[in-house]
Short mmCIF file of C-alpha atoms in Angstrom, two decimals:
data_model
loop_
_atom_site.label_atom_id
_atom_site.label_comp_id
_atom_site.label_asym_id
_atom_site.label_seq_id
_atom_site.Cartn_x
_atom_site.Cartn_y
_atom_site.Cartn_z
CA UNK A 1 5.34 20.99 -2.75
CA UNK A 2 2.95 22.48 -4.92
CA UNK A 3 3.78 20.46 -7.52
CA UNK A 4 3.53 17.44 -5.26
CA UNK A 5 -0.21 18.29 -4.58
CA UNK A 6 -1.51 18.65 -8.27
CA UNK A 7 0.42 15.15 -8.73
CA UNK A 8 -1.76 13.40 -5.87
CA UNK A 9 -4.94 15.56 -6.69
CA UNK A 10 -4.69 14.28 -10.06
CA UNK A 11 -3.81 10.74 -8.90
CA UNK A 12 -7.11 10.88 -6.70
CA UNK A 13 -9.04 12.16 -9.33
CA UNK A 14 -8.29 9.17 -12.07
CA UNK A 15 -8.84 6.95 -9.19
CA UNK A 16 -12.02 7.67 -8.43
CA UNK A 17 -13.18 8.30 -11.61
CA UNK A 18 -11.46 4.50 -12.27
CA UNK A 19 -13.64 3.27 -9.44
CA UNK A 20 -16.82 5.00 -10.72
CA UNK A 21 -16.60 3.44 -14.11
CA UNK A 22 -15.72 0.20 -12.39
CA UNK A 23 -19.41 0.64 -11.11
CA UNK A 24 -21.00 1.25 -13.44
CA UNK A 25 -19.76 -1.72 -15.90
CA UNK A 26 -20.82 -4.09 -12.77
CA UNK A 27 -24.12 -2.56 -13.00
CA UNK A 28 -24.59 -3.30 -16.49
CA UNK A 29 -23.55 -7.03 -17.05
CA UNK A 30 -26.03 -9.19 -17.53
CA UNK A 31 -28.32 -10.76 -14.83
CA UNK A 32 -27.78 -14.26 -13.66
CA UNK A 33 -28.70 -15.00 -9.83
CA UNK A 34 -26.54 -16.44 -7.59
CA UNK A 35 -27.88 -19.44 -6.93
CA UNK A 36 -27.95 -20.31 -10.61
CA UNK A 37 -24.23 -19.05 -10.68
CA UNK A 38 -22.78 -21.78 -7.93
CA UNK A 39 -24.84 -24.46 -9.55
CA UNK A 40 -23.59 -24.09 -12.98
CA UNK A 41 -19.72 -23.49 -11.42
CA UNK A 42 -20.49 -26.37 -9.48
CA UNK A 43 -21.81 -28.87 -12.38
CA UNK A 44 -18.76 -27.34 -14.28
CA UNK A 45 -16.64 -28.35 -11.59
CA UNK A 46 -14.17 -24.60 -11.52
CA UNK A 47 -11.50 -24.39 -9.59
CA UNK A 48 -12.46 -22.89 -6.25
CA UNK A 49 -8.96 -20.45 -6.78
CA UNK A 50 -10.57 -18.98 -10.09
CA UNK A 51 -13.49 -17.89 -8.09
CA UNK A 52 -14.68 -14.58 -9.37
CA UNK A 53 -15.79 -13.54 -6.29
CA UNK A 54 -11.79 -14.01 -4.69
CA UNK A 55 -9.43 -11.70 -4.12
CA UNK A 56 -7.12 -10.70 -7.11
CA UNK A 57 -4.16 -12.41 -5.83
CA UNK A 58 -4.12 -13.90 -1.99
CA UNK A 59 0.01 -13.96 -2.22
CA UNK A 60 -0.08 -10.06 -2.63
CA UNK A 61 -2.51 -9.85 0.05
CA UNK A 62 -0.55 -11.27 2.55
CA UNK A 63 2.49 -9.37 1.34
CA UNK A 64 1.11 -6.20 1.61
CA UNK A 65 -1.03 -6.91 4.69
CA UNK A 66 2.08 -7.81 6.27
CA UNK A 67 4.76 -4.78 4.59
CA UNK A 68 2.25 -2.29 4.53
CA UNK A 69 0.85 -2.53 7.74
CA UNK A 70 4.45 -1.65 8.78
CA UNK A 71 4.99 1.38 6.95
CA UNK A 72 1.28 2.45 7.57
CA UNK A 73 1.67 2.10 10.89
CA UNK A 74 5.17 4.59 11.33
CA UNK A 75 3.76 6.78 8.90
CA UNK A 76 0.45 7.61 10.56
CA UNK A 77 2.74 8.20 13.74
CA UNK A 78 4.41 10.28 12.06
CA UNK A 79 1.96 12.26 10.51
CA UNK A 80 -0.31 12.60 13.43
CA UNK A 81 1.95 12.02 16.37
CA UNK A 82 5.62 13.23 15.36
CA UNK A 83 8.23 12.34 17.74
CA UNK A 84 6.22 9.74 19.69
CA UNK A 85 8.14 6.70 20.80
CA UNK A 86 6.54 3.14 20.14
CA UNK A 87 8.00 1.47 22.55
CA UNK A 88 7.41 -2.16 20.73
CA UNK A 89 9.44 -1.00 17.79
CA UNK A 90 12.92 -1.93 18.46
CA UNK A 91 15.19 1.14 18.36
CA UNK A 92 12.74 3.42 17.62
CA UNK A 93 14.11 5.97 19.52
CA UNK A 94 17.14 6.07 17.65
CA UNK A 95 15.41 6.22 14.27
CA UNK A 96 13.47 9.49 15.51
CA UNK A 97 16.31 10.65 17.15
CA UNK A 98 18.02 10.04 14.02
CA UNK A 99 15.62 11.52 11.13
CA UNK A 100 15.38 14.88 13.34
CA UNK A 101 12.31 13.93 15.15
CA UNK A 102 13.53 14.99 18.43
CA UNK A 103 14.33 18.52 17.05
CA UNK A 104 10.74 19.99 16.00
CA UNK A 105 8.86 17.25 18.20
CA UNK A 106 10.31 16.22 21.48
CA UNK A 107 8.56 14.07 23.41
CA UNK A 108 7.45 15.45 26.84
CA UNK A 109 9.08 15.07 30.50
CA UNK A 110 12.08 14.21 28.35
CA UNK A 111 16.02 15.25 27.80
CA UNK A 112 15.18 16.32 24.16
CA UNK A 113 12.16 18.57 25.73
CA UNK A 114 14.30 20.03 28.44
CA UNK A 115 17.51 20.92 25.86
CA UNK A 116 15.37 21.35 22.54
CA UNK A 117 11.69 22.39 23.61
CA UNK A 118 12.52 26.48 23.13
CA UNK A 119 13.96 25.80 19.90
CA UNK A 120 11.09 23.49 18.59
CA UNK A 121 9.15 26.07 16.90
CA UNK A 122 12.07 27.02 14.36
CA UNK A 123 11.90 23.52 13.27
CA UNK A 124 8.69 23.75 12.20
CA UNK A 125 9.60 23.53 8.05
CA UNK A 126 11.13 20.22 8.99
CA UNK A 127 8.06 19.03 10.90
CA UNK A 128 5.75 20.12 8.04
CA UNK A 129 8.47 17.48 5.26
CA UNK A 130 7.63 14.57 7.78
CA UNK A 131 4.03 14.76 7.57
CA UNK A 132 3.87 15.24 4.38
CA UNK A 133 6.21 12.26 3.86
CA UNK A 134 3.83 10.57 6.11
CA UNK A 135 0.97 11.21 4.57
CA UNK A 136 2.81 10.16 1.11
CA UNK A 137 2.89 6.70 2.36
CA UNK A 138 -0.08 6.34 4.03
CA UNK A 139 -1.36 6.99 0.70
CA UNK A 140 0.16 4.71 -0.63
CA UNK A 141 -0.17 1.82 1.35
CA UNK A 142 -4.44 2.57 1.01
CA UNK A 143 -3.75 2.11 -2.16
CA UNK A 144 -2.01 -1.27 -1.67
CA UNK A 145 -4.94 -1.99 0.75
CA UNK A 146 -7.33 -1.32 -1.13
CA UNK A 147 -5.69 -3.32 -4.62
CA UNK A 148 -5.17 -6.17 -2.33
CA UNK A 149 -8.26 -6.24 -0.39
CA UNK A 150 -11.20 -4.22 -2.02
CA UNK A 151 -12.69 -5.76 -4.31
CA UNK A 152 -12.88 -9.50 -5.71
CA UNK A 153 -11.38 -10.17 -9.10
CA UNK A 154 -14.21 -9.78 -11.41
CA UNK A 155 -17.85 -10.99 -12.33
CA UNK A 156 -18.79 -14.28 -14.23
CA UNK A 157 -21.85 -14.81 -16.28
CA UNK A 158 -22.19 -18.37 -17.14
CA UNK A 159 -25.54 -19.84 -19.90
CA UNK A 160 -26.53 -21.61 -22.15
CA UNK A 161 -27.00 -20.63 -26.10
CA UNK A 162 -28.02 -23.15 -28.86
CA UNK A 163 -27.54 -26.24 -26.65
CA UNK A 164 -23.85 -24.72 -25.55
CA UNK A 165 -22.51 -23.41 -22.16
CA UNK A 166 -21.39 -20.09 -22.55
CA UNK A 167 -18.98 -18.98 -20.62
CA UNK A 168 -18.23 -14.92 -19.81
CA UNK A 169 -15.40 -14.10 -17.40
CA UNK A 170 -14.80 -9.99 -16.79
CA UNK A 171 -11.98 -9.61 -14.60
CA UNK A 172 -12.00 -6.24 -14.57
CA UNK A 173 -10.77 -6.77 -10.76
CA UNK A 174 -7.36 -8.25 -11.32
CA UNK A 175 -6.76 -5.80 -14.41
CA UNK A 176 -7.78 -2.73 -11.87
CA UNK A 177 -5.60 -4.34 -9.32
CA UNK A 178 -2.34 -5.18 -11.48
CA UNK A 179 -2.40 -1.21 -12.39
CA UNK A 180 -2.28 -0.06 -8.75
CA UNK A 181 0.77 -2.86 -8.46
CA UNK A 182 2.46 -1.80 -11.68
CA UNK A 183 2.15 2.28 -9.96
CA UNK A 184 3.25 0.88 -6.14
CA UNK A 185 6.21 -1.16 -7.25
CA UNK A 186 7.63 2.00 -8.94
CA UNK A 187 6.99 3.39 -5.52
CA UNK A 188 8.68 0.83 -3.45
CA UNK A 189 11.81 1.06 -5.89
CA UNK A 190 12.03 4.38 -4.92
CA UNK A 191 11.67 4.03 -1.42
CA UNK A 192 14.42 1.35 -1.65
CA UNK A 193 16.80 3.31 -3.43
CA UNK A 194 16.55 6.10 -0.63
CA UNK A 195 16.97 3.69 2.17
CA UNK A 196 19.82 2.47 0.47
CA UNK A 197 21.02 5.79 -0.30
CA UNK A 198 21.06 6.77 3.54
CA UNK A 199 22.06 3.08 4.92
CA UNK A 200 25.97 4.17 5.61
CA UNK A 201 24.57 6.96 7.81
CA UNK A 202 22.07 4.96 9.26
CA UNK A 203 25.08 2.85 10.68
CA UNK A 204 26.74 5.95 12.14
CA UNK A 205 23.53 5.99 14.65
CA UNK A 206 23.73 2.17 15.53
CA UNK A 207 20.57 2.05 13.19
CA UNK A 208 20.40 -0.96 11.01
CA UNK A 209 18.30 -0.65 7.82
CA UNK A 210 18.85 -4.19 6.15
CA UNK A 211 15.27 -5.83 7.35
CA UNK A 212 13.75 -2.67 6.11
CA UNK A 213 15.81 -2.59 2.82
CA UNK A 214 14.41 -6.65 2.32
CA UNK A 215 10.96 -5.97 3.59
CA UNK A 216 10.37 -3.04 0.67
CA UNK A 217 12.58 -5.30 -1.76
CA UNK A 218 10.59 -8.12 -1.02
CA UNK A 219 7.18 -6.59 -1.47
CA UNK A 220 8.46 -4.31 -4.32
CA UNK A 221 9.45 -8.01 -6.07
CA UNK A 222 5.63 -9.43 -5.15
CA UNK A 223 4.19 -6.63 -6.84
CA UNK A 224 6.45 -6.37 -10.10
CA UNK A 225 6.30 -10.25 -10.35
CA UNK A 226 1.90 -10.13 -10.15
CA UNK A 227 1.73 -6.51 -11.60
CA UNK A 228 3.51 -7.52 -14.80
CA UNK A 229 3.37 -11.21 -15.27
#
């Protein structure tokens, strides 16, 4: 676990010392106001899609908005509400009853609480690996968030030099972007090969994996495919 901690302080640390740099290039390109921006774009007649001011890829953002939000969402209820049922998950109970949930966490007014609540406490080493687990992927998926969704893909400065239009395009938002994708696909990968690792179990619990096993496949495939290519 220790280990685990220097990994994500360091990961932090290059991140925000990425985004910090980031700010500072913006800062220094050259000034053109917006207004004279659209018109030239306009006279040139860009396509609207290469728009620096759009998101680095809208397919990935709608991947990830709708993936992510999915494993964000179980993962901050696990991290800050372990062994909480959401009701609108379908056989949720089954996955927490299934993952141990029940033994360190169970839920109030409940069987589990009635036959488990003294020995709660002894589970608490367990309870400690889901959060951290939890928090893992929450991480993650702010990361995906923010790829997908925090910033535009890049600045252009647009003139004209010796009767020419000159043309400038930094898109230091897609290349900032298609590193967090290269990083997260690796991730998802991962996260599919342990799903698929525990998927014969799963099915001794009446708990189908498969829609989770395409969801990560799917978005780990969006993010290789724009991450890479």
């Amino acid at each position: 676990f220790c280990l685990q901690g220097i990994v994500s302080l360091v990961e932090a640390l290059v991140f925000g010392l990425f985004l910090v740099r980031r700010r500072m290039d913006r800062k220094n390109l050259g000034s053109v106001t917006k207004v004279e921006k659209t018109e030239i774009m306009a006279a040139a007649g860009n396509d609207p899609l290469d728009n620096p001011r759009s998101l680095p890829s809208r397919i990935v953002g709608r991947t990830v908005l709708i993936v992510s939000s999915l494993i964000a969402l179980v993962s901050v209820r696990d991290l800050f509400f372990p062994g909480t049922i959401l009701s609108f998950l379908p056989r949720d109970d089954i996955y927490l009853e299934w993952t141990g949930a029940f033994l360190h966490s169970p839920p109030p007014d409940s069987v589990e609480a009635d036959e488990q609540g003294l020995e709660a406490p002894l589970f608490a080493g367990d309870k400690f690996v889901s959060q951290l687990m939890g928090l893992y992927l929450c991480l993650g998926c702010l990361l995906k968030f923010v790829s997908a969704f925090g910033w535009s893909k890049g600045n252009r400065v647009m003139g004209i030099i010796a009767g020419k239009r000159v043309e400038n395009v930094e898109r230091s938002g897609v290349v900032s972007s298609r590193l967090i994708w290269r990083t997260q696909a690796f991730g998802d990968m991962m996260l599919l090969g342990m799903l698929r690792l525990f998927t014969p179990a799963a099915k001794t619990a009446s708990l189908d994996l498969r829609w989770h096993l395409m969801l990560v496949a799917y978005e780990m495939f969006i993010l290789a495919l724009y991450g890479f290519w």
